DNA sequence: TCTATTCTTGACCTTTCCAGTCAAGATTAG
DNA sequence: CTAATCTTGACTGGAAAGGTCAAGAATAGA
């Protein structure tokens, strides 16, 4: 029921891109430094984000990653689903055929029908929050922008 | 983001008690057989449910487990929190002091503030569904009651 | 009181996955 | 050409998930 740190890192990294570099490609090391994320791990994370069509990349000097769509159209839900492989419930109604097979009481499984409803609602909640909303919150929290030395809190 | 099978089993077991045995103590083996859950594992699960004051127990012949409160007052949220140890987010705002310490960007962590909002909403959703609601769905799905040979679907 | 039944406690085990590292290669700007 | 940057994929240690098991304590009913 908790978010993996992978997802948390992904959210932070995307927030970072949105907040610090408008449209420009940003390199992993810069993001990793600002957001305090293991760089090697972040590489892996960005591969997933790229596969999910959330970010694009550019190699070579002055390369990096950038958002493929505008921040208003990228939701928390999209990111979470990309990282966690969907908000799945374990039982009968799941997309995994093997799991469905294993559950002997299949369609009779009341709990999984309830859980499906719940996860639908959860997805709706997560899709109601966009990256630009995150950036807005960043403003409210008075984050300083474009500091390479890491985020610093200004009173 | 997925429910552990432990939680799923707990939900199924509680549904089973609510649905099949009104007020009476029910033994683990009967529940395990009907719900197709490993009996030994179910023992462990009921210990947790007992610690969470959701069920009570009675030893000896004709003993078993029973709900401590009425089904209308027991919510999915309570069960999930009991089994998963709370819907925690990993970062700064969490209850774990050590985790909070480790997160260098503490209060500036926009994502965790967002995630806190989301998990509050999720808890609300889960607390809106009660055990008696589960039982109701059981009726709707036309489950047969009190069959020791396992649940059977009747058309 | 004896006994069968049922929960209780806690140790133990196996497998999977999370979180993270690393190396070698492909691309491209300058 | 070369330095910067992403790409691919293999690898690993530790923790957590998912169970199993045995010995003991309590209790209903004979």
Short mmCIF file of C-alpha atoms (C1' of nucleotides) in Angstrom, two decimals:
data_model
loop_
_atom_site.label_atom_id
_atom_site.label_comp_id
_atom_site.label_asym_id
_atom_site.label_seq_id
_atom_site.Cartn_x
_atom_site.Cartn_y
_atom_site.Cartn_z
CA UNK A 1 0.00 0.00 0.00
CA UNK A 2 2.96 2.28 0.08
CA UNK A 3 4.66 3.86 -2.88
CA UNK A 4 7.98 2.33 -3.76
CA UNK A 5 10.88 4.72 -3.58
CA UNK A 6 11.27 4.21 -7.28
CA UNK A 7 7.92 5.88 -7.82
CA UNK A 8 8.70 8.58 -5.32
CA UNK A 9 11.97 9.29 -7.11
CA UNK A 10 10.20 9.38 -10.44
CA UNK A 11 7.70 11.90 -9.15
CA UNK A 12 10.45 14.03 -7.70
CA UNK A 13 12.47 13.88 -10.90
CA UNK A 14 9.51 14.87 -13.04
CA UNK A 15 8.70 17.67 -10.67
CA UNK A 16 12.31 18.76 -10.96
CA UNK A 17 12.19 18.86 -14.73
CA UNK A 18 8.91 20.74 -14.71
CA UNK A 19 10.06 23.20 -12.14
CA UNK A 20 13.61 23.88 -13.21
CA UNK A 21 13.95 23.37 -16.91
CA UNK A 22 11.12 24.56 -19.09
CA UNK A 23 11.27 22.45 -22.20
CA UNK A 24 15.01 22.02 -22.22
CA UNK A 25 16.72 18.66 -21.98
CA UNK A 26 18.07 18.07 -18.48
CA UNK A 27 20.78 15.61 -17.64
CA UNK A 28 20.39 12.90 -15.10
CA UNK A 29 23.29 13.99 -12.96
CA UNK A 30 21.83 17.45 -12.45
CA UNK A 31 18.47 16.07 -11.43
CA UNK A 32 20.07 13.46 -9.21
CA UNK A 33 22.10 16.11 -7.43
CA UNK A 34 19.21 18.50 -6.89
CA UNK A 35 16.76 15.83 -5.82
CA UNK A 36 19.22 13.71 -3.92
CA UNK A 37 18.57 10.52 -5.85
CA UNK A 38 21.17 7.84 -6.70
CA UNK A 39 22.16 8.71 -10.30
CA UNK A 40 22.49 5.14 -11.50
CA UNK A 41 19.11 4.31 -10.15
CA UNK A 42 17.65 7.38 -11.75
CA UNK A 43 18.88 6.20 -15.15
CA UNK A 44 16.85 3.07 -14.74
CA UNK A 45 13.82 5.09 -13.67
CA UNK A 46 14.02 7.33 -16.71
CA UNK A 47 14.12 4.30 -18.96
CA UNK A 48 10.74 3.31 -17.56
CA UNK A 49 9.39 6.83 -17.92
CA UNK A 50 10.57 6.86 -21.50
CA UNK A 51 8.95 3.52 -22.25
CA UNK A 52 5.73 4.98 -20.85
CA UNK A 53 6.00 7.88 -23.29
CA UNK A 54 6.19 10.40 -20.50
CA UNK A 55 9.65 11.71 -21.25
CA UNK A 56 11.86 11.81 -24.30
CA UNK A 57 15.65 11.85 -24.46
CA UNK A 58 18.52 13.29 -26.38
CA UNK A 59 22.02 11.90 -26.33
CA UNK A 60 25.38 13.52 -26.47
CA UNK A 61 26.62 16.80 -25.02
CA UNK A 62 23.78 19.06 -23.91
CA UNK A 63 21.52 16.05 -24.06
CA UNK A 64 19.25 14.82 -21.34
CA UNK A 65 15.61 14.11 -20.69
CA UNK A 66 12.58 16.29 -21.29
CA UNK A 67 8.81 16.01 -20.97
CA UNK A 68 7.08 14.67 -24.05
CA UNK A 69 3.83 16.43 -23.23
CA UNK A 70 2.92 19.60 -21.40
CA UNK A 71 2.85 19.39 -17.59
CA UNK A 72 -0.90 19.96 -17.47
CA UNK A 73 -1.52 16.69 -19.28
CA UNK A 74 0.76 14.50 -17.20
CA UNK A 75 -0.93 13.12 -14.11
CA UNK A 76 0.37 11.48 -10.97
CA UNK A 77 -1.73 8.49 -11.89
CA UNK A 78 0.06 8.06 -15.21
CA UNK A 79 3.40 8.13 -13.47
CA UNK A 80 2.41 5.73 -10.71
CA UNK A 81 0.95 3.27 -13.18
CA UNK A 82 4.06 3.49 -15.33
CA UNK A 83 6.33 2.77 -12.39
CA UNK A 84 4.35 0.20 -10.47
CA UNK A 85 2.97 -1.55 -13.48
CA UNK A 86 -0.61 -0.60 -12.78
CA UNK A 87 -2.58 -0.46 -9.58
CA UNK A 88 -3.45 -4.10 -9.62
CA UNK A 89 -5.35 -6.11 -7.12
CA UNK A 90 -4.02 -9.58 -6.65
CA UNK A 91 -7.13 -11.58 -7.24
CA UNK A 92 -9.63 -12.84 -9.74
CA UNK A 93 -10.33 -9.67 -11.68
CA UNK A 94 -6.69 -8.93 -12.35
CA UNK A 95 -5.15 -8.82 -15.79
CA UNK A 96 -2.75 -11.64 -14.97
CA UNK A 97 -4.25 -14.84 -16.31
CA UNK A 98 -2.19 -17.05 -14.06
CA UNK A 99 -3.32 -15.26 -10.91
CA UNK A 100 -6.90 -15.42 -12.10
CA UNK A 101 -6.54 -19.14 -12.65
CA UNK A 102 -5.06 -19.77 -9.23
CA UNK A 103 -7.95 -18.11 -7.43
CA UNK A 104 -10.32 -21.03 -7.11
CA UNK A 105 -13.32 -19.02 -6.09
CA UNK A 106 -13.04 -16.78 -9.14
CA UNK A 107 -16.12 -14.70 -9.84
CA UNK A 108 -17.49 -15.42 -6.40
CA UNK A 109 -14.72 -13.45 -4.85
CA UNK A 110 -16.60 -10.52 -3.37
CA UNK A 111 -13.58 -8.83 -1.93
CA UNK A 112 -11.85 -8.46 -5.24
CA UNK A 113 -14.89 -6.83 -6.79
CA UNK A 114 -14.85 -4.33 -3.95
CA UNK A 115 -11.17 -3.82 -4.35
CA UNK A 116 -11.59 -3.15 -8.01
CA UNK A 117 -14.04 -0.38 -7.22
CA UNK A 118 -11.64 1.09 -4.74
CA UNK A 119 -8.71 1.06 -7.10
CA UNK A 120 -10.80 2.70 -9.81
CA UNK A 121 -11.54 5.51 -7.40
CA UNK A 122 -7.92 5.71 -6.41
CA UNK A 123 -6.86 6.04 -10.02
CA UNK A 124 -9.39 8.82 -10.49
CA UNK A 125 -7.92 10.67 -7.53
CA UNK A 126 -4.41 10.30 -8.82
CA UNK A 127 -5.39 11.38 -12.28
CA UNK A 128 -6.83 14.57 -10.86
CA UNK A 129 -3.37 15.82 -9.94
CA UNK A 130 -1.04 16.98 -12.71
CA UNK A 131 2.61 17.88 -12.90
CA UNK A 132 1.78 21.53 -13.25
CA UNK A 133 -0.14 21.27 -10.01
CA UNK A 134 3.04 19.94 -8.44
CA UNK A 135 5.00 22.86 -9.83
CA UNK A 136 2.41 25.21 -8.39
CA UNK A 137 2.88 23.68 -4.99
CA UNK A 138 6.60 24.17 -5.45
CA UNK A 139 6.00 27.89 -5.87
CA UNK A 140 3.86 27.95 -2.77
CA UNK A 141 6.55 26.24 -0.78
CA UNK A 142 8.90 29.00 -1.98
CA UNK A 143 11.46 26.73 -3.55
CA UNK A 144 14.38 28.46 -5.18
CA UNK A 145 14.74 27.78 -8.82
CA UNK A 146 17.74 26.71 -10.87
CA UNK A 147 20.15 26.19 -8.03
CA UNK A 148 22.65 23.55 -8.99
CA UNK A 149 23.84 23.19 -5.44
CA UNK A 150 20.63 21.47 -4.47
CA UNK A 151 17.33 22.85 -3.35
CA UNK A 152 17.55 25.45 -0.65
CA UNK A 153 14.73 26.73 1.42
CA UNK A 154 14.38 30.50 1.46
CA UNK A 155 12.42 32.19 4.18
CA UNK B 1 0.39 -0.21 -4.65
CA UNK B 2 -1.09 -3.62 -4.57
CA UNK B 3 -2.70 -5.32 -1.62
CA UNK B 4 -0.64 -8.09 -0.11
CA UNK B 5 -2.28 -11.48 -0.21
CA UNK B 6 -2.27 -11.35 3.56
CA UNK B 7 -4.68 -8.43 3.43
CA UNK B 8 -6.75 -10.07 0.72
CA UNK B 9 -7.01 -13.23 2.81
CA UNK B 10 -8.00 -11.18 5.85
CA UNK B 11 -10.75 -9.47 3.91
CA UNK B 12 -12.03 -12.77 2.58
CA UNK B 13 -11.96 -14.34 6.01
CA UNK B 14 -13.87 -11.48 7.58
CA UNK B 15 -16.38 -11.58 4.79
CA UNK B 16 -16.74 -15.28 5.41
CA UNK B 17 -17.44 -14.80 9.09
CA UNK B 18 -19.93 -12.05 8.40
CA UNK B 19 -21.66 -13.98 5.71
CA UNK B 20 -21.76 -17.47 7.12
CA UNK B 21 -21.79 -17.30 10.88
CA UNK B 22 -23.86 -14.60 12.46
CA UNK B 23 -22.29 -13.96 15.81
CA UNK B 24 -21.11 -17.50 16.36
CA UNK B 25 -17.48 -18.43 16.78
CA UNK B 26 -16.07 -19.94 13.61
CA UNK B 27 -13.01 -22.12 13.47
CA UNK B 28 -10.08 -21.40 11.29
CA UNK B 29 -10.19 -24.66 9.42
CA UNK B 30 -13.76 -24.07 8.28
CA UNK B 31 -12.94 -20.60 7.02
CA UNK B 32 -9.76 -21.80 5.39
CA UNK B 33 -11.61 -24.55 3.58
CA UNK B 34 -14.43 -22.32 2.36
CA UNK B 35 -12.18 -19.47 1.33
CA UNK B 36 -9.32 -21.57 0.06
CA UNK B 37 -6.68 -20.01 2.28
CA UNK B 38 -3.69 -21.86 3.81
CA UNK B 39 -4.89 -22.66 7.36
CA UNK B 40 -1.56 -22.06 9.07
CA UNK B 41 -1.23 -18.72 7.40
CA UNK B 42 -4.76 -17.84 8.37
CA UNK B 43 -3.90 -18.43 12.03
CA UNK B 44 -1.23 -15.81 11.78
CA UNK B 45 -3.61 -13.40 10.07
CA UNK B 46 -6.23 -13.79 12.77
CA UNK B 47 -3.64 -12.99 15.40
CA UNK B 48 -3.16 -9.63 13.71
CA UNK B 49 -6.88 -9.06 13.41
CA UNK B 50 -7.23 -9.86 17.08
CA UNK B 51 -4.47 -7.45 18.03
CA UNK B 52 -6.33 -4.80 16.03
CA UNK B 53 -9.45 -5.47 18.09
CA UNK B 54 -11.40 -6.50 15.05
CA UNK B 55 -12.07 -10.08 16.07
CA UNK B 56 -12.18 -11.95 19.36
CA UNK B 57 -11.46 -15.61 19.99
CA UNK B 58 -12.60 -18.52 22.08
CA UNK B 59 -10.56 -21.64 22.70
CA UNK B 60 -11.53 -25.24 23.07
CA UNK B 61 -14.23 -27.29 21.38
CA UNK B 62 -16.78 -25.14 19.58
CA UNK B 63 -14.33 -22.30 19.83
CA UNK B 64 -13.15 -20.08 17.00
CA UNK B 65 -13.10 -16.46 16.00
CA UNK B 66 -15.91 -13.94 15.91
CA UNK B 67 -16.36 -10.25 15.12
CA UNK B 68 -15.90 -7.97 18.10
CA UNK B 69 -18.14 -5.29 16.63
CA UNK B 70 -21.10 -5.28 14.30
CA UNK B 71 -20.32 -5.58 10.57
CA UNK B 72 -21.64 -2.08 9.87
CA UNK B 73 -18.91 -0.56 12.00
CA UNK B 74 -15.99 -2.49 10.54
CA UNK B 75 -14.53 -0.84 7.45
CA UNK B 76 -12.18 -2.06 4.75
CA UNK B 77 -9.87 0.75 5.76
CA UNK B 78 -9.59 -0.53 9.30
CA UNK B 79 -8.70 -3.97 8.05
CA UNK B 80 -6.17 -2.75 5.51
CA UNK B 81 -4.48 -0.51 8.05
CA UNK B 82 -4.36 -3.35 10.55
CA UNK B 83 -2.73 -5.70 8.07
CA UNK B 84 -0.39 -3.38 6.23
CA UNK B 85 0.54 -1.28 9.21
CA UNK B 86 -0.95 1.92 7.87
CA UNK B 87 -1.02 3.47 4.43
CA UNK B 88 2.30 5.21 4.76
CA UNK B 89 4.14 7.26 2.24
CA UNK B 90 7.87 6.79 2.35
CA UNK B 91 9.05 10.32 2.58
CA UNK B 92 9.41 13.39 4.75
CA UNK B 93 5.94 13.58 6.24
CA UNK B 94 5.91 9.98 7.40
CA UNK B 95 5.65 8.95 11.02
CA UNK B 96 9.02 7.23 10.95
CA UNK B 97 11.58 9.66 12.33
CA UNK B 98 14.50 7.88 10.73
CA UNK B 99 12.97 8.05 7.26
CA UNK B 100 12.14 11.70 7.79
CA UNK B 101 15.71 12.37 8.77
CA UNK B 102 17.14 10.60 5.77
CA UNK B 103 15.16 12.72 3.33
CA UNK B 104 17.49 15.65 2.90
CA UNK B 105 15.02 17.93 1.22
CA UNK B 106 12.50 17.57 4.03
CA UNK B 107 9.76 20.20 3.97
CA UNK B 108 10.61 21.14 0.43
CA UNK B 109 9.53 17.76 -0.77
CA UNK B 110 6.50 18.69 -2.80
CA UNK B 111 5.72 15.21 -3.89
CA UNK B 112 5.27 13.86 -0.42
CA UNK B 113 2.83 16.59 0.47
CA UNK B 114 0.82 15.62 -2.56
CA UNK B 115 1.06 12.00 -1.66
CA UNK B 116 -0.17 12.69 1.81
CA UNK B 117 -3.28 14.29 0.37
CA UNK B 118 -3.85 11.33 -1.86
CA UNK B 119 -3.48 8.79 0.90
CA UNK B 120 -5.90 10.72 3.08
CA UNK B 121 -8.45 10.48 0.30
CA UNK B 122 -7.70 6.82 -0.18
CA UNK B 123 -8.31 6.13 3.49
CA UNK B 124 -11.61 7.95 3.25
CA UNK B 125 -12.64 5.79 0.34
CA UNK B 126 -11.72 2.61 2.14
CA UNK B 127 -13.50 3.69 5.28
CA UNK B 128 -16.67 4.19 3.28
CA UNK B 129 -17.02 0.46 2.69
CA UNK B 130 -18.05 -1.78 5.56
CA UNK B 131 -18.18 -5.51 6.13
CA UNK B 132 -21.96 -5.48 5.89
CA UNK B 133 -21.61 -3.91 2.48
CA UNK B 134 -19.40 -6.86 1.55
CA UNK B 135 -22.03 -9.26 2.80
CA UNK B 136 -24.62 -7.44 0.73
CA UNK B 137 -22.52 -7.90 -2.35
CA UNK B 138 -22.28 -11.54 -1.46
CA UNK B 139 -26.07 -11.76 -1.62
CA UNK B 140 -26.09 -9.99 -4.93
CA UNK B 141 -23.58 -12.41 -6.34
CA UNK B 142 -25.93 -15.17 -5.21
CA UNK B 143 -23.44 -16.98 -3.08
CA UNK B 144 -24.75 -20.04 -1.35
CA UNK B 145 -24.56 -19.90 2.38
CA UNK B 146 -23.22 -22.39 4.88
CA UNK B 147 -21.76 -24.85 2.44
CA UNK B 148 -18.83 -26.56 4.06
CA UNK B 149 -17.65 -27.94 0.76
CA UNK B 150 -16.55 -24.52 -0.36
CA UNK B 151 -18.38 -21.73 -2.06
CA UNK B 152 -20.39 -22.78 -5.04
CA UNK B 153 -21.87 -20.52 -7.60
CA UNK B 154 -25.57 -20.97 -8.20
CA UNK B 155 -27.17 -19.65 -11.32
"C1'" DT C 1 -11.24 -35.40 35.91
"C1'" DC C 2 -9.94 -36.66 31.33
"C1'" DT C 3 -9.74 -35.80 26.57
"C1'" DA C 4 -10.42 -33.93 22.17
"C1'" DT C 5 -10.65 -29.60 20.24
"C1'" DT C 6 -9.24 -25.20 19.24
"C1'" DC C 7 -6.53 -21.09 19.71
"C1'" DT C 8 -1.44 -19.17 21.01
"C1'" DT C 9 3.22 -18.30 20.62
"C1'" DG C 10 7.19 -18.01 18.33
"C1'" DA C 11 10.75 -20.00 15.62
"C1'" DC C 12 11.82 -21.25 11.04
"C1'" DC C 13 12.12 -21.51 5.95
"C1'" DT C 14 11.91 -20.40 0.95
"C1'" DT C 15 11.22 -17.36 -2.78
"C1'" DT C 16 10.58 -13.01 -4.75
"C1'" DC C 17 11.37 -8.33 -5.38
"C1'" DC C 18 13.19 -3.87 -4.04
"C1'" DA C 19 16.88 -0.75 -4.31
"C1'" DG C 20 20.91 -0.01 -6.13
"C1'" DT C 21 25.52 -0.78 -8.72
"C1'" DC C 22 28.19 -1.47 -12.69
"C1'" DA C 23 30.31 -2.09 -17.31
"C1'" DA C 24 30.38 -1.69 -22.08
"C1'" DG C 25 28.25 0.27 -25.98
"C1'" DA C 26 25.67 3.67 -28.98
"C1'" DT C 27 24.98 8.65 -30.25
"C1'" DT C 28 25.86 13.13 -31.00
"C1'" DA C 29 27.69 18.26 -30.34
"C1'" DG C 30 31.38 20.82 -31.04
"C1'" DC D 1 37.93 12.98 -33.02
"C1'" DT D 2 36.48 13.12 -28.50
"C1'" DA D 3 34.06 14.13 -24.51
"C1'" DA D 4 29.51 14.09 -22.89
"C1'" DT D 5 25.38 11.74 -22.42
"C1'" DC D 6 21.95 8.28 -22.83
"C1'" DT D 7 21.21 2.78 -23.52
"C1'" DT D 8 21.14 -1.87 -22.47
"C1'" DG D 9 21.33 -5.41 -19.59
"C1'" DA D 10 23.55 -8.17 -16.21
"C1'" DC D 11 24.35 -8.51 -11.39
"C1'" DT D 12 23.80 -8.36 -6.13
"C1'" DG D 13 22.68 -7.96 -1.08
"C1'" DG D 14 19.13 -7.60 2.00
"C1'" DA D 15 14.51 -7.34 3.29
"C1'" DA D 16 9.91 -8.56 2.97
"C1'" DA D 17 6.29 -11.62 1.37
"C1'" DG D 18 4.24 -15.89 1.90
"C1'" DG D 19 4.11 -19.82 4.23
"C1'" DT D 20 5.16 -24.01 7.54
"C1'" DC D 21 5.69 -26.23 11.87
"C1'" DA D 22 5.83 -27.76 16.78
"C1'" DA D 23 4.80 -27.44 21.43
"C1'" DG D 24 1.80 -25.44 24.69
"C1'" DA D 25 -2.38 -23.40 26.98
"C1'" DA D 26 -7.34 -23.15 27.58
"C1'" DT D 27 -11.87 -25.07 27.61
"C1'" DA D 28 -16.34 -27.79 26.55
"C1'" DG D 29 -18.30 -31.95 27.14
"C1'" DA D 30 -18.23 -36.85 28.60
#
